[in-house]
Structure formats: structure tokens, C-alpha cells
JSON list of C-alpha atoms in Angstrom, two decimals:
[
{"chain": "U", "resi": 1, "resn": "ASN", "atom": "CA", "xyz": [7.76, 10.52, 16.22]},
{"chain": "U", "resi": 2, "resn": "ALA", "atom": "CA", "xyz": [10.01, 9.14, 13.17]},
{"chain": "U", "resi": 3, "resn": "GLY", "atom": "CA", "xyz": [6.79, 7.06, 12.04]},
{"chain": "U", "resi": 4, "resn": "VAL", "atom": "CA", "xyz": [8.44, 3.99, 10.10]},
{"chain": "U", "resi": 5, "resn": "THR", "atom": "CA", "xyz": [12.02, 4.84, 8.36]},
{"chain": "U", "resi": 6, "resn": "GLN", "atom": "CA", "xyz": [13.49, 2.22, 6.12]},
{"chain": "U", "resi": 7, "resn": "THR", "atom": "CA", "xyz": [17.42, 1.79, 4.85]},
{"chain": "U", "resi": 8, "resn": "PRO", "atom": "CA", "xyz": [19.06, 1.97, 2.48]},
{"chain": "U", "resi": 9, "resn": "LYS", "atom": "CA", "xyz": [17.14, 4.72, 0.45]},
{"chain": "U", "resi": 10, "resn": "PHE", "atom": "CA", "xyz": [18.58, 3.04, -2.82]},
{"chain": "U", "resi": 11, "resn": "ARG", "atom": "CA", "xyz": [20.67, 0.45, -3.85]},
{"chain": "U", "resi": 12, "resn": "VAL", "atom": "CA", "xyz": [22.08, -1.41, -6.85]},
{"chain": "U", "resi": 13, "resn": "LEU", "atom": "CA", "xyz": [22.84, -5.33, -6.80]},
{"chain": "U", "resi": 14, "resn": "LYS", "atom": "CA", "xyz": [24.41, -7.37, -9.32]},
{"chain": "U", "resi": 15, "resn": "THR", "atom": "CA", "xyz": [22.23, -10.80, -9.70]},
{"chain": "U", "resi": 16, "resn": "GLY", "atom": "CA", "xyz": [23.41, -13.10, -7.29]},
{"chain": "U", "resi": 17, "resn": "GLN", "atom": "CA", "xyz": [24.26, -11.04, -4.32]},
{"chain": "U", "resi": 18, "resn": "SER", "atom": "CA", "xyz": [22.94, -10.83, -1.27]},
{"chain": "U", "resi": 19, "resn": "MET", "atom": "CA", "xyz": [21.34, -7.77, 0.82]},
{"chain": "U", "resi": 20, "resn": "THR", "atom": "CA", "xyz": [19.41, -6.95, 4.02]},
{"chain": "U", "resi": 21, "resn": "LEU", "atom": "CA", "xyz": [16.25, -3.87, 3.84]},
{"chain": "U", "resi": 22, "resn": "LEU", "atom": "CA", "xyz": [15.72, -2.46, 7.63]},
{"chain": "U", "resi": 23, "resn": "CYS", "atom": "CA", "xyz": [12.04, -1.26, 8.44]},
{"chain": "U", "resi": 24, "resn": "ALA", "atom": "CA", "xyz": [11.88, 0.39, 11.75]},
{"chain": "U", "resi": 25, "resn": "GLN", "atom": "CA", "xyz": [9.34, 2.21, 13.34]},
{"chain": "U", "resi": 26, "resn": "ASP", "atom": "CA", "xyz": [8.51, 3.40, 17.04]},
{"chain": "U", "resi": 27, "resn": "MET", "atom": "CA", "xyz": [4.87, 3.50, 16.77]},
{"chain": "U", "resi": 28, "resn": "ASN", "atom": "CA", "xyz": [4.77, 0.56, 18.75]},
{"chain": "U", "resi": 29, "resn": "HIS", "atom": "CA", "xyz": [2.54, -1.38, 16.62]},
{"chain": "U", "resi": 30, "resn": "GLU", "atom": "CA", "xyz": [2.33, -5.14, 16.68]},
{"chain": "U", "resi": 31, "resn": "TYR", "atom": "CA", "xyz": [1.77, -5.88, 13.04]},
{"chain": "U", "resi": 32, "resn": "MET", "atom": "CA", "xyz": [4.25, -5.00, 9.90]},
{"chain": "U", "resi": 33, "resn": "TYR", "atom": "CA", "xyz": [4.54, -5.36, 6.45]},
{"chain": "U", "resi": 34, "resn": "TRP", "atom": "CA", "xyz": [6.69, -5.83, 3.63]},
{"chain": "U", "resi": 35, "resn": "TYR", "atom": "CA", "xyz": [5.23, -4.84, 0.10]},
{"chain": "U", "resi": 36, "resn": "ARG", "atom": "CA", "xyz": [6.65, -4.51, -3.34]},
{"chain": "U", "resi": 37, "resn": "GLN", "atom": "CA", "xyz": [5.47, -2.17, -5.75]},
{"chain": "U", "resi": 38, "resn": "ASP", "atom": "CA", "xyz": [5.72, -2.10, -9.79]},
{"chain": "U", "resi": 39, "resn": "PRO", "atom": "CA", "xyz": [3.82, 0.15, -12.20]},
{"chain": "U", "resi": 40, "resn": "GLY", "atom": "CA", "xyz": [1.00, -1.59, -12.86]},
{"chain": "U", "resi": 41, "resn": "MET", "atom": "CA", "xyz": [0.26, -3.84, -9.91]},
{"chain": "U", "resi": 42, "resn": "GLY", "atom": "CA", "xyz": [-0.51, -1.23, -7.04]},
{"chain": "U", "resi": 43, "resn": "LEU", "atom": "CA", "xyz": [1.45, -3.38, -3.92]},
{"chain": "U", "resi": 44, "resn": "ARG", "atom": "CA", "xyz": [1.99, -6.85, -3.43]},
{"chain": "U", "resi": 45, "resn": "LEU", "atom": "CA", "xyz": [2.74, -8.16, 0.42]},
{"chain": "U", "resi": 46, "resn": "ILE", "atom": "CA", "xyz": [5.88, -10.07, 0.40]},
{"chain": "U", "resi": 47, "resn": "HIS", "atom": "CA", "xyz": [5.58, -11.35, 4.25]},
{"chain": "U", "resi": 48, "resn": "TYR", "atom": "CA", "xyz": [3.74, -9.94, 7.24]},
{"chain": "U", "resi": 49, "resn": "SER", "atom": "CA", "xyz": [4.38, -10.59, 10.70]},
{"chain": "U", "resi": 50, "resn": "VAL", "atom": "CA", "xyz": [1.95, -9.87, 13.50]},
{"chain": "U", "resi": 51, "resn": "GLY", "atom": "CA", "xyz": [3.71, -9.62, 16.57]},
{"chain": "U", "resi": 52, "resn": "GLU", "atom": "CA", "xyz": [7.92, -10.44, 17.63]},
{"chain": "U", "resi": 53, "resn": "GLY", "atom": "CA", "xyz": [9.06, -13.17, 16.74]},
{"chain": "U", "resi": 54, "resn": "THR", "atom": "CA", "xyz": [6.21, -14.42, 14.49]},
{"chain": "U", "resi": 55, "resn": "THR", "atom": "CA", "xyz": [6.22, -14.14, 10.66]},
{"chain": "U", "resi": 56, "resn": "ALA", "atom": "CA", "xyz": [3.88, -15.39, 7.12]},
{"chain": "U", "resi": 57, "resn": "LYS", "atom": "CA", "xyz": [4.13, -15.40, 4.37]},
{"chain": "U", "resi": 58, "resn": "GLY", "atom": "CA", "xyz": [2.09, -13.09, 1.41]},
{"chain": "U", "resi": 59, "resn": "GLU", "atom": "CA", "xyz": [1.39, -13.49, -1.67]},
{"chain": "U", "resi": 60, "resn": "VAL", "atom": "CA", "xyz": [4.92, -12.81, -3.21]},
{"chain": "U", "resi": 61, "resn": "PRO", "atom": "CA", "xyz": [7.41, -14.55, -0.54]},
{"chain": "U", "resi": 62, "resn": "ASP", "atom": "CA", "xyz": [9.73, -16.40, -2.67]},
{"chain": "U", "resi": 63, "resn": "GLY", "atom": "CA", "xyz": [13.12, -15.26, -2.48]},
{"chain": "U", "resi": 64, "resn": "TYR", "atom": "CA", "xyz": [12.37, -13.35, 0.30]},
{"chain": "U", "resi": 65, "resn": "ASN", "atom": "CA", "xyz": [13.01, -13.62, 4.05]},
{"chain": "U", "resi": 66, "resn": "VAL", "atom": "CA", "xyz": [12.18, -12.25, 7.15]},
{"chain": "U", "resi": 67, "resn": "SER", "atom": "CA", "xyz": [13.74, -12.09, 10.81]},
{"chain": "U", "resi": 68, "resn": "ARG", "atom": "CA", "xyz": [11.29, -9.77, 13.56]},
{"chain": "U", "resi": 69, "resn": "LEU", "atom": "CA", "xyz": [13.80, -10.20, 16.52]},
{"chain": "U", "resi": 70, "resn": "LYS", "atom": "CA", "xyz": [12.51, -7.06, 18.12]},
{"chain": "U", "resi": 71, "resn": "LYS", "atom": "CA", "xyz": [8.97, -5.68, 18.02]},
{"chain": "U", "resi": 72, "resn": "GLN", "atom": "CA", "xyz": [10.46, -2.59, 16.31]},
{"chain": "U", "resi": 73, "resn": "ASN", "atom": "CA", "xyz": [12.16, -3.87, 13.45]},
{"chain": "U", "resi": 74, "resn": "PHE", "atom": "CA", "xyz": [11.59, -5.97, 10.14]},
{"chain": "U", "resi": 75, "resn": "LEU", "atom": "CA", "xyz": [14.33, -7.20, 8.18]},
{"chain": "U", "resi": 76, "resn": "LEU", "atom": "CA", "xyz": [13.68, -7.74, 4.43]},
{"chain": "U", "resi": 77, "resn": "GLY", "atom": "CA", "xyz": [16.21, -10.61, 2.88]},
{"chain": "U", "resi": 78, "resn": "LEU", "atom": "CA", "xyz": [17.72, -11.31, -0.38]},
{"chain": "U", "resi": 79, "resn": "GLU", "atom": "CA", "xyz": [19.26, -14.26, -1.20]},
{"chain": "U", "resi": 80, "resn": "SER", "atom": "CA", "xyz": [20.44, -14.30, -3.95]},
{"chain": "U", "resi": 81, "resn": "ALA", "atom": "CA", "xyz": [19.30, -11.50, -6.19]},
{"chain": "U", "resi": 82, "resn": "ALA", "atom": "CA", "xyz": [17.47, -11.64, -9.24]},
{"chain": "U", "resi": 83, "resn": "PRO", "atom": "CA", "xyz": [16.81, -8.71, -12.15]},
{"chain": "U", "resi": 84, "resn": "SER", "atom": "CA", "xyz": [13.27, -9.94, -11.38]},
{"chain": "U", "resi": 85, "resn": "GLN", "atom": "CA", "xyz": [13.28, -8.89, -7.84]},
{"chain": "U", "resi": 86, "resn": "THR", "atom": "CA", "xyz": [14.04, -5.04, -9.24]},
{"chain": "U", "resi": 87, "resn": "SER", "atom": "CA", "xyz": [11.28, -2.89, -7.37]},
{"chain": "U", "resi": 88, "resn": "VAL", "atom": "CA", "xyz": [10.55, -0.54, -4.69]},
{"chain": "U", "resi": 89, "resn": "TYR", "atom": "CA", "xyz": [9.80, -1.98, -1.53]},
{"chain": "U", "resi": 90, "resn": "PHE", "atom": "CA", "xyz": [7.52, -0.70, 1.20]},
{"chain": "U", "resi": 91, "resn": "CYS", "atom": "CA", "xyz": [7.33, -1.46, 4.56]},
{"chain": "U", "resi": 92, "resn": "ALA", "atom": "CA", "xyz": [3.99, -0.44, 6.90]},
{"chain": "U", "resi": 93, "resn": "SER", "atom": "CA", "xyz": [2.47, -1.09, 10.41]},
{"chain": "U", "resi": 94, "resn": "SER", "atom": "CA", "xyz": [-0.93, -1.13, 11.95]},
{"chain": "U", "resi": 95, "resn": "TYR", "atom": "CA", "xyz": [-1.49, -1.62, 15.29]},
{"chain": "U", "resi": 96, "resn": "GLY", "atom": "CA", "xyz": [-3.30, -4.95, 13.50]},
{"chain": "U", "resi": 97, "resn": "GLN", "atom": "CA", "xyz": [-7.32, -5.93, 13.49]},
{"chain": "U", "resi": 98, "resn": "ARG", "atom": "CA", "xyz": [-9.60, -5.79, 10.53]},
{"chain": "U", "resi": 99, "resn": "GLY", "atom": "CA", "xyz": [-9.10, -2.94, 8.94]},
{"chain": "U", "resi": 100, "resn": "GLU", "atom": "CA", "xyz": [-6.64, -0.64, 10.95]},
{"chain": "U", "resi": 101, "resn": "THR", "atom": "CA", "xyz": [-4.52, 1.92, 9.19]},
{"chain": "U", "resi": 102, "resn": "GLN", "atom": "CA", "xyz": [-1.46, 0.81, 7.33]},
{"chain": "U", "resi": 103, "resn": "TYR", "atom": "CA", "xyz": [1.63, 3.43, 8.46]},
{"chain": "U", "resi": 104, "resn": "PHE", "atom": "CA", "xyz": [3.94, 3.34, 5.45]},
{"chain": "U", "resi": 105, "resn": "GLY", "atom": "CA", "xyz": [8.19, 4.21, 5.04]},
{"chain": "U", "resi": 106, "resn": "PRO", "atom": "CA", "xyz": [9.51, 5.80, 2.19]},
{"chain": "U", "resi": 107, "resn": "GLY", "atom": "CA", "xyz": [9.83, 2.97, 0.11]},
{"chain": "U", "resi": 108, "resn": "THR", "atom": "CA", "xyz": [13.35, 1.44, -0.89]},
{"chain": "U", "resi": 109, "resn": "ARG", "atom": "CA", "xyz": [14.64, 1.61, -4.92]},
{"chain": "U", "resi": 110, "resn": "LEU", "atom": "CA", "xyz": [16.06, -1.77, -5.50]},
{"chain": "U", "resi": 111, "resn": "LEU", "atom": "CA", "xyz": [18.07, -2.09, -8.61]},
{"chain": "U", "resi": 112, "resn": "VAL", "atom": "CA", "xyz": [19.36, -5.73, -10.16]},
{"chain": "U", "resi": 113, "resn": "LEU", "atom": "CA", "xyz": [21.24, -6.05, -12.86]},
{"chain": "C", "resi": 1, "resn": "THR", "atom": "CA", "xyz": [-7.76, -15.07, -4.67]},
{"chain": "C", "resi": 2, "resn": "GLN", "atom": "CA", "xyz": [-9.60, -12.18, -3.91]},
{"chain": "C", "resi": 3, "resn": "LEU", "atom": "CA", "xyz": [-8.64, -8.96, -6.36]},
{"chain": "C", "resi": 4, "resn": "LEU", "atom": "CA", "xyz": [-9.12, -5.28, -6.84]},
{"chain": "C", "resi": 5, "resn": "GLU", "atom": "CA", "xyz": [-9.68, -4.13, -9.68]},
{"chain": "C", "resi": 6, "resn": "GLN", "atom": "CA", "xyz": [-8.91, -0.79, -10.14]},
{"chain": "C", "resi": 7, "resn": "SER", "atom": "CA", "xyz": [-10.09, 2.16, -12.97]},
{"chain": "C", "resi": 8, "resn": "PRO", "atom": "CA", "xyz": [-9.26, 3.85, -15.10]},
{"chain": "C", "resi": 9, "resn": "GLN", "atom": "CA", "xyz": [-5.44, 3.09, -14.60]},
{"chain": "C", "resi": 10, "resn": "PHE", "atom": "CA", "xyz": [-4.34, 6.55, -15.53]},
{"chain": "C", "resi": 11, "resn": "LEU", "atom": "CA", "xyz": [-6.35, 9.92, -16.07]},
{"chain": "C", "resi": 12, "resn": "SER", "atom": "CA", "xyz": [-5.27, 13.34, -17.23]},
{"chain": "C", "resi": 13, "resn": "ILE", "atom": "CA", "xyz": [-7.81, 16.00, -16.49]},
{"chain": "C", "resi": 14, "resn": "GLN", "atom": "CA", "xyz": [-7.43, 19.92, -16.63]},
{"chain": "C", "resi": 15, "resn": "GLU", "atom": "CA", "xyz": [-7.94, 21.56, -13.75]},
{"chain": "C", "resi": 16, "resn": "GLY", "atom": "CA", "xyz": [-11.45, 22.09, -12.71]},
{"chain": "C", "resi": 17, "resn": "GLU", "atom": "CA", "xyz": [-12.41, 19.08, -14.08]},
{"chain": "C", "resi": 18, "resn": "ASN", "atom": "CA", "xyz": [-14.38, 16.42, -11.34]},
{"chain": "C", "resi": 19, "resn": "LEU", "atom": "CA", "xyz": [-13.07, 12.75, -12.00]},
{"chain": "C", "resi": 20, "resn": "THR", "atom": "CA", "xyz": [-14.69, 9.27, -10.53]},
{"chain": "C", "resi": 21, "resn": "VAL", "atom": "CA", "xyz": [-12.16, 6.59, -9.51]},
{"chain": "C", "resi": 22, "resn": "TYR", "atom": "CA", "xyz": [-13.62, 2.89, -9.24]},
{"chain": "C", "resi": 23, "resn": "CYS", "atom": "CA", "xyz": [-12.59, -0.36, -7.11]},
{"chain": "C", "resi": 24, "resn": "ASN", "atom": "CA", "xyz": [-14.44, -3.32, -7.91]},
{"chain": "C", "resi": 25, "resn": "SER", "atom": "CA", "xyz": [-14.17, -6.99, -7.13]},
{"chain": "C", "resi": 26, "resn": "SER", "atom": "CA", "xyz": [-15.77, -10.07, -6.94]},
{"chain": "C", "resi": 27, "resn": "SER", "atom": "CA", "xyz": [-15.22, -10.63, -2.78]},
{"chain": "C", "resi": 28, "resn": "VAL", "atom": "CA", "xyz": [-16.69, -8.78, 0.08]},
{"chain": "C", "resi": 29, "resn": "PHE", "atom": "CA", "xyz": [-14.89, -6.93, 2.43]},
{"chain": "C", "resi": 30, "resn": "SER", "atom": "CA", "xyz": [-14.92, -5.68, 5.56]},
{"chain": "C", "resi": 31, "resn": "SER", "atom": "CA", "xyz": [-13.91, -2.75, 5.28]},
{"chain": "C", "resi": 32, "resn": "LEU", "atom": "CA", "xyz": [-12.12, -0.68, 2.31]},
{"chain": "C", "resi": 33, "resn": "GLN", "atom": "CA", "xyz": [-9.81, 1.56, 2.31]},
{"chain": "C", "resi": 34, "resn": "TRP", "atom": "CA", "xyz": [-8.17, 4.74, 0.17]},
{"chain": "C", "resi": 35, "resn": "TYR", "atom": "CA", "xyz": [-4.39, 5.62, -0.04]},
{"chain": "C", "resi": 36, "resn": "ARG", "atom": "CA", "xyz": [-2.75, 8.77, -1.93]},
{"chain": "C", "resi": 37, "resn": "GLN", "atom": "CA", "xyz": [0.53, 8.17, -3.32]},
{"chain": "C", "resi": 38, "resn": "GLU", "atom": "CA", "xyz": [2.96, 11.28, -4.35]},
{"chain": "C", "resi": 39, "resn": "PRO", "atom": "CA", "xyz": [6.07, 10.52, -5.86]},
{"chain": "C", "resi": 40, "resn": "GLY", "atom": "CA", "xyz": [9.25, 9.05, -3.63]},
{"chain": "C", "resi": 41, "resn": "GLU", "atom": "CA", "xyz": [6.57, 8.46, -1.09]},
{"chain": "C", "resi": 42, "resn": "GLY", "atom": "CA", "xyz": [4.75, 5.55, 0.98]},
{"chain": "C", "resi": 43, "resn": "PRO", "atom": "CA", "xyz": [1.15, 5.46, 0.51]},
{"chain": "C", "resi": 44, "resn": "VAL", "atom": "CA", "xyz": [-1.14, 7.62, 3.05]},
{"chain": "C", "resi": 45, "resn": "LEU", "atom": "CA", "xyz": [-4.20, 7.15, 4.18]},
{"chain": "C", "resi": 46, "resn": "LEU", "atom": "CA", "xyz": [-7.33, 9.00, 2.93]},
{"chain": "C", "resi": 47, "resn": "VAL", "atom": "CA", "xyz": [-10.50, 7.43, 4.57]},
{"chain": "C", "resi": 48, "resn": "THR", "atom": "CA", "xyz": [-11.48, 4.06, 5.86]},
{"chain": "C", "resi": 49, "resn": "VAL", "atom": "CA", "xyz": [-15.43, 3.55, 5.19]},
{"chain": "C", "resi": 50, "resn": "VAL", "atom": "CA", "xyz": [-16.71, 0.31, 6.96]},
{"chain": "C", "resi": 51, "resn": "THR", "atom": "CA", "xyz": [-20.32, 0.21, 6.40]},
{"chain": "C", "resi": 52, "resn": "GLY", "atom": "CA", "xyz": [-22.22, -1.19, 2.95]},
{"chain": "C", "resi": 53, "resn": "GLY", "atom": "CA", "xyz": [-23.66, 2.45, 1.72]},
{"chain": "C", "resi": 54, "resn": "GLU", "atom": "CA", "xyz": [-21.42, 4.81, 3.86]},
{"chain": "C", "resi": 55, "resn": "VAL", "atom": "CA", "xyz": [-20.67, 7.66, 1.97]},
{"chain": "C", "resi": 56, "resn": "LYS", "atom": "CA", "xyz": [-17.86, 9.73, 3.51]},
{"chain": "C", "resi": 57, "resn": "LYS", "atom": "CA", "xyz": [-16.49, 13.43, 2.38]},
{"chain": "C", "resi": 58, "resn": "LEU", "atom": "CA", "xyz": [-13.27, 14.82, 2.98]},
{"chain": "C", "resi": 59, "resn": "LYS", "atom": "CA", "xyz": [-13.18, 18.49, 1.63]},
{"chain": "C", "resi": 60, "resn": "ARG", "atom": "CA", "xyz": [-13.03, 18.13, -2.64]},
{"chain": "C", "resi": 61, "resn": "LEU", "atom": "CA", "xyz": [-13.29, 14.27, -2.38]},
{"chain": "C", "resi": 62, "resn": "THR", "atom": "CA", "xyz": [-16.32, 11.88, -1.99]},
{"chain": "C", "resi": 63, "resn": "PHE", "atom": "CA", "xyz": [-15.92, 8.37, -1.02]},
{"chain": "C", "resi": 64, "resn": "GLN", "atom": "CA", "xyz": [-18.98, 5.82, -1.06]},
{"chain": "C", "resi": 65, "resn": "PHE", "atom": "CA", "xyz": [-18.61, 2.00, -0.03]},
{"chain": "C", "resi": 66, "resn": "GLY", "atom": "CA", "xyz": [-20.63, -0.45, -1.85]},
{"chain": "C", "resi": 67, "resn": "ASP", "atom": "CA", "xyz": [-24.34, -1.43, -0.78]},
{"chain": "C", "resi": 68, "resn": "ALA", "atom": "CA", "xyz": [-22.56, -5.39, -1.23]},
{"chain": "C", "resi": 69, "resn": "ARG", "atom": "CA", "xyz": [-18.91, -4.37, 0.50]},
{"chain": "C", "resi": 70, "resn": "LYS", "atom": "CA", "xyz": [-17.55, -5.30, -3.08]},
{"chain": "C", "resi": 71, "resn": "ASP", "atom": "CA", "xyz": [-16.83, -2.19, -4.39]},
{"chain": "C", "resi": 72, "resn": "SER", "atom": "CA", "xyz": [-16.04, 1.54, -4.14]},
{"chain": "C", "resi": 73, "resn": "SER", "atom": "CA", "xyz": [-15.35, 4.78, -5.83]},
{"chain": "C", "resi": 74, "resn": "LEU", "atom": "CA", "xyz": [-13.69, 7.78, -5.03]},
{"chain": "C", "resi": 75, "resn": "HIS", "atom": "CA", "xyz": [-15.22, 10.97, -6.69]},
{"chain": "C", "resi": 76, "resn": "ILE", "atom": "CA", "xyz": [-12.82, 14.34, -6.90]},
{"chain": "C", "resi": 77, "resn": "THR", "atom": "CA", "xyz": [-14.77, 18.17, -7.55]},
{"chain": "C", "resi": 78, "resn": "ALA", "atom": "CA", "xyz": [-12.75, 20.64, -9.29]},
{"chain": "C", "resi": 79, "resn": "ALA", "atom": "CA", "xyz": [-9.45, 18.56, -9.28]},
{"chain": "C", "resi": 80, "resn": "GLN", "atom": "CA", "xyz": [-6.32, 21.03, -8.68]},
{"chain": "C", "resi": 81, "resn": "PRO", "atom": "CA", "xyz": [-2.97, 20.15, -9.54]},
{"chain": "C", "resi": 82, "resn": "GLY", "atom": "CA", "xyz": [-1.98, 19.83, -6.21]},
{"chain": "C", "resi": 83, "resn": "ASP", "atom": "CA", "xyz": [-4.53, 15.99, -6.20]},
{"chain": "C", "resi": 84, "resn": "THR", "atom": "CA", "xyz": [-1.80, 14.76, -8.73]},
{"chain": "C", "resi": 85, "resn": "GLY", "atom": "CA", "xyz": [-0.58, 11.35, -7.58]},
{"chain": "C", "resi": 86, "resn": "LEU", "atom": "CA", "xyz": [-1.13, 7.58, -7.43]},
{"chain": "C", "resi": 87, "resn": "TYR", "atom": "CA", "xyz": [-4.58, 6.24, -5.72]},
{"chain": "C", "resi": 88, "resn": "LEU", "atom": "CA", "xyz": [-4.78, 3.08, -4.24]},
{"chain": "C", "resi": 89, "resn": "CYS", "atom": "CA", "xyz": [-7.87, 1.54, -2.97]},
{"chain": "C", "resi": 90, "resn": "ALA", "atom": "CA", "xyz": [-7.02, -1.36, -0.28]},
{"chain": "C", "resi": 91, "resn": "GLY", "atom": "CA", "xyz": [-9.84, -3.73, 0.68]},
{"chain": "C", "resi": 92, "resn": "ALA", "atom": "CA", "xyz": [-9.61, -5.84, 4.04]},
{"chain": "C", "resi": 93, "resn": "PRO", "atom": "CA", "xyz": [-10.16, -9.42, 3.66]},
{"chain": "C", "resi": 94, "resn": "GLY", "atom": "CA", "xyz": [-13.60, -10.52, 5.27]},
{"chain": "C", "resi": 95, "resn": "SER", "atom": "CA", "xyz": [-11.94, -13.50, 7.19]},
{"chain": "C", "resi": 96, "resn": "SER", "atom": "CA", "xyz": [-8.37, -12.34, 8.05]},
{"chain": "C", "resi": 97, "resn": "ASN", "atom": "CA", "xyz": [-7.74, -10.74, 11.31]},
{"chain": "C", "resi": 98, "resn": "THR", "atom": "CA", "xyz": [-4.13, -10.61, 10.71]},
{"chain": "C", "resi": 99, "resn": "GLY", "atom": "CA", "xyz": [-4.22, -6.83, 9.72]},
{"chain": "C", "resi": 100, "resn": "LYS", "atom": "CA", "xyz": [-3.66, -7.62, 5.87]},
{"chain": "C", "resi": 101, "resn": "LEU", "atom": "CA", "xyz": [-4.84, -5.61, 2.80]},
{"chain": "C", "resi": 102, "resn": "ILE", "atom": "CA", "xyz": [-5.57, -6.12, -0.50]},
{"chain": "C", "resi": 103, "resn": "PHE", "atom": "CA", "xyz": [-4.18, -3.45, -2.99]},
{"chain": "C", "resi": 104, "resn": "GLY", "atom": "CA", "xyz": [-5.95, -2.16, -6.24]},
{"chain": "C", "resi": 105, "resn": "GLN", "atom": "CA", "xyz": [-3.17, -1.32, -9.15]},
{"chain": "C", "resi": 106, "resn": "GLY", "atom": "CA", "xyz": [-3.76, 2.23, -8.49]},
{"chain": "C", "resi": 107, "resn": "THR", "atom": "CA", "xyz": [-4.74, 5.14, -10.87]},
{"chain": "C", "resi": 108, "resn": "THR", "atom": "CA", "xyz": [-2.62, 7.54, -11.45]},
{"chain": "C", "resi": 109, "resn": "LEU", "atom": "CA", "xyz": [-4.12, 11.24, -11.72]},
{"chain": "C", "resi": 110, "resn": "GLN", "atom": "CA", "xyz": [-2.56, 13.90, -13.67]},
{"chain": "C", "resi": 111, "resn": "VAL", "atom": "CA", "xyz": [-4.62, 17.40, -13.11]},
{"chain": "C", "resi": 112, "resn": "LYS", "atom": "CA", "xyz": [-3.00, 20.07, -15.48]},
{"chain": "C", "resi": 113, "resn": "PRO", "atom": "CA", "xyz": [-3.39, 23.94, -14.51]}
]
């Protein structure tokens, strides 16, 4: 099993450009999450999904959109990238319920110039 | 908003020394997890503690959940260079059933040979 995979691994964008980050999991997990990680700030939840076709806002959702058309995939979109969105983005998945282990992908490093 | 304050944020010690990392909140969590993250990778779960006062041991690592389920600690005995990494605590809010976690800011541990 590959677990959680993320593409791309690294990307450079210019301000105003758009892009989509793809997360895929092969563990049949119901719940999926997108986080951003910035120095000294831990992981902050952007959006999450509790099942196919459903999404919800997390702690820092502004400037991002998501879609979960298939259970195994969770897409994160940036419609108009800003330098403040320079970060490392992690996708995670879990079976759900309270306190379940979250399994993380290797991350996507995004630089917005 | 529930917050988890982790301390210290950075720790540099010599091989063989002991250390403790603290994770504190004013809120109650239904469970608390500790993750370890190595450079260029996503966090990986070390342990989950669920019951107030619970102590779990993982080789040289000892994890404790506070009696009131508001705080936790990670103690490493005789640290080794292989323990180097970013340690993150994460709490599951008591009122949530979405699987969401609140992460602390992280503690960067450097163990020098």
C-alpha cells in the first residue's frame, strides 16, 4: 500500500496564478484533511472532508477551495496565489471518529513569488 | 478556540541526556496524540493517550496525559541522535466527532553525538 500520496512535491508560482494539489489515499479512509505548516505554528487545518462529496472549512480556509469527488482523492485548489500562501502543505486521512490516527502524506512545498 | 501550547519550541542537548516536552491547554481533550516528523516527511503517530492520568511507554519515551485531560508530557530518557526531529502534540476536541485535531506549535529536538 502506498498510504497517502501527494502531487506535486514542489511548485513555484507567481502571484495570481492558480494551481491544484492532489492527495490520494489507498486505505479506504472516510476522513481526509488538508493542513499547512509554517515555522513555529505547527499544523493548521485548512479544509477537511468526512466523506465522499462533503467538505468543510477548517481553521484557515480563506484563499483555498477543496473537492472530494472520489473517496480516495482530496483536491486543494488555490485560485489566485498570494505570497502568504507560501508554505508546506500536508494531506492526511483517517478512519474518522474521535482520536483516530491521522496518516500523513509527504507534503508539497509551495513557493509563491 | 482551543489551543495547545507546546514548550520548549527548540531543544538542543547532548546524547545521553534526558528531556521533557510539555503540551498544555485550558481546554479538555477527549484524547491526545504525539507525532514525530522528520525533515521532508509528514508526521507519524507515536502514541495516543485517552484516559486522564494515563502513562504509556515506548522504549525510552514516556508519555503522560494529565488527570484533567488538559495537558500532556513527553519524556525521553538517554536521548540518542536518532531521536532528532520535530515532535508535535495534537488533541482531539471533546465536542467534535469529525476526527479533527488541534496541533501544538511543535518542539524541534536536536540531539548531538
